[in-house]
Amino acid sequence: MGWLSGFQAKRSGDIAKARLKLLLVSDKAGCSPEMIRMIKNDMIFVISKYMEIEKDKVQIHMDTPGGLEGADRPPTMLCANIPIRSIPNKGLY
């Protein structure tokens, strides 16, 4: 029953770990959770001008690539998942 595994509730320890990671990454990048919410709202506003998106399902988070240490480590990334409903042809191109 491997296909049902996606419906299992997350353990509170996993949720706490994810929240702590978000706080550590946002602190390192100097970006508060409130700033992330503001960025999310701005992205929704701008992208909605060009396509229809599922605004309530937009996810924005900061991440650092794991396993890489030292001077060659990539910078912190802002990651966005934006579900698109449709892209209307408005004759822009």
CSV table of C-alpha atoms in Angstrom, one decimal:
chain,number,residue,atom,x,y,z
A,1,MET,CA,0.0,0.0,0.0
A,2,GLY,CA,2.8,2.4,-0.9
A,3,TRP,CA,0.5,4.7,-2.7
A,4,LEU,CA,-1.4,5.5,0.5
A,5,SER,CA,1.7,6.8,2.2
A,6,GLY,CA,1.1,10.3,0.9
A,7,PHE,CA,-2.0,10.5,3.0
A,8,GLN,CA,-0.4,9.9,6.3
A,9,ALA,CA,-0.3,12.7,8.8
A,10,LYS,CA,3.1,14.2,9.5
A,11,ARG,CA,4.5,13.6,12.9
A,12,SER,CA,4.9,16.7,15.2
A,13,GLY,CA,8.6,16.1,15.4
A,14,ASP,CA,8.9,16.4,11.6
A,15,ILE,CA,6.8,19.6,11.6
A,16,ALA,CA,9.0,21.1,14.3
A,17,LYS,CA,12.2,20.1,12.4
A,18,ALA,CA,10.9,21.8,9.2
A,19,ARG,CA,9.9,25.0,11.2
A,20,LEU,CA,13.3,25.1,12.8
A,21,LYS,CA,15.1,24.7,9.5
A,22,LEU,CA,13.0,27.6,8.1
A,23,LEU,CA,13.9,29.8,11.0
A,24,LEU,CA,17.6,29.0,10.7
A,25,VAL,CA,17.7,29.5,7.0
A,26,SER,CA,15.7,32.8,7.1
A,27,ASP,CA,17.9,34.0,10.0
A,28,LYS,CA,21.1,33.2,8.1
A,29,ALA,CA,19.8,35.0,5.0
A,30,GLY,CA,18.6,38.0,7.1
A,31,CYS,CA,15.0,37.4,5.9
A,32,SER,CA,12.2,37.3,8.5
A,33,PRO,CA,9.0,35.1,8.0
A,34,GLU,CA,7.1,38.4,7.6
A,35,MET,CA,9.4,39.4,4.7
A,36,ILE,CA,8.8,36.0,3.1
A,37,ARG,CA,5.0,36.5,3.4
A,38,MET,CA,5.5,40.0,1.8
A,39,ILE,CA,7.5,38.5,-1.1
A,40,LYS,CA,4.9,35.8,-1.6
A,41,ASN,CA,2.1,38.4,-1.8
A,42,ASP,CA,4.1,40.5,-4.3
A,43,MET,CA,4.9,37.5,-6.4
A,44,ILE,CA,1.2,36.5,-6.5
A,45,PHE,CA,0.2,40.1,-7.5
A,46,VAL,CA,2.7,40.3,-10.3
A,47,ILE,CA,2.3,36.8,-11.7
A,48,SER,CA,-1.5,37.1,-11.6
A,49,LYS,CA,-1.2,39.9,-14.2
A,50,TYR,CA,0.0,37.4,-16.8
A,51,MET,CA,-1.6,34.1,-15.9
A,52,GLU,CA,-4.3,32.6,-13.7
A,53,ILE,CA,-2.8,30.9,-10.7
A,54,GLU,CA,-4.1,29.0,-7.6
A,55,LYS,CA,-3.3,31.7,-5.1
A,56,ASP,CA,-4.2,29.7,-2.1
A,57,LYS,CA,-1.8,26.9,-3.0
A,58,VAL,CA,1.3,29.1,-3.7
A,59,GLN,CA,4.3,28.0,-1.5
A,60,ILE,CA,7.4,30.1,-0.9
A,61,HIS,CA,10.3,29.0,1.2
A,62,MET,CA,14.0,29.6,1.6
A,63,ASP,CA,16.5,26.7,1.3
A,64,THR,CA,20.2,26.0,1.4
A,65,PRO,CA,21.6,23.1,-0.6
A,66,GLY,CA,22.6,20.4,1.8
A,67,GLY,CA,25.9,18.5,1.9
A,68,LEU,CA,28.0,21.4,0.6
A,69,GLU,CA,30.4,23.1,2.9
A,70,GLY,CA,33.1,25.7,2.4
A,71,ALA,CA,33.6,28.7,0.2
A,72,ASP,CA,32.1,26.9,-2.9
A,73,ARG,CA,28.8,26.4,-1.2
A,74,PRO,CA,25.9,27.9,-3.2
A,75,PRO,CA,24.0,30.8,-1.6
A,76,THR,CA,20.6,30.5,0.1
A,77,MET,CA,17.8,30.1,-2.5
A,78,LEU,CA,14.2,31.4,-2.5
A,79,CYS,CA,12.0,28.6,-3.8
A,80,ALA,CA,8.5,29.1,-5.1
A,81,ASN,CA,5.9,26.5,-6.1
A,82,ILE,CA,3.1,28.3,-8.0
A,83,PRO,CA,0.3,26.2,-9.5
A,84,ILE,CA,-0.8,27.6,-12.8
A,85,ARG,CA,-4.5,27.2,-13.9
A,86,SER,CA,-4.2,28.8,-17.3
A,87,ILE,CA,-2.1,31.2,-19.4
A,88,PRO,CA,-4.4,33.4,-21.5
A,89,ASN,CA,-3.3,34.6,-24.9
A,90,LYS,CA,-3.6,38.3,-24.5
A,91,GLY,CA,-1.7,39.1,-27.7
A,92,LEU,CA,1.4,40.2,-25.8
A,93,TYR,CA,3.8,38.3,-28.0
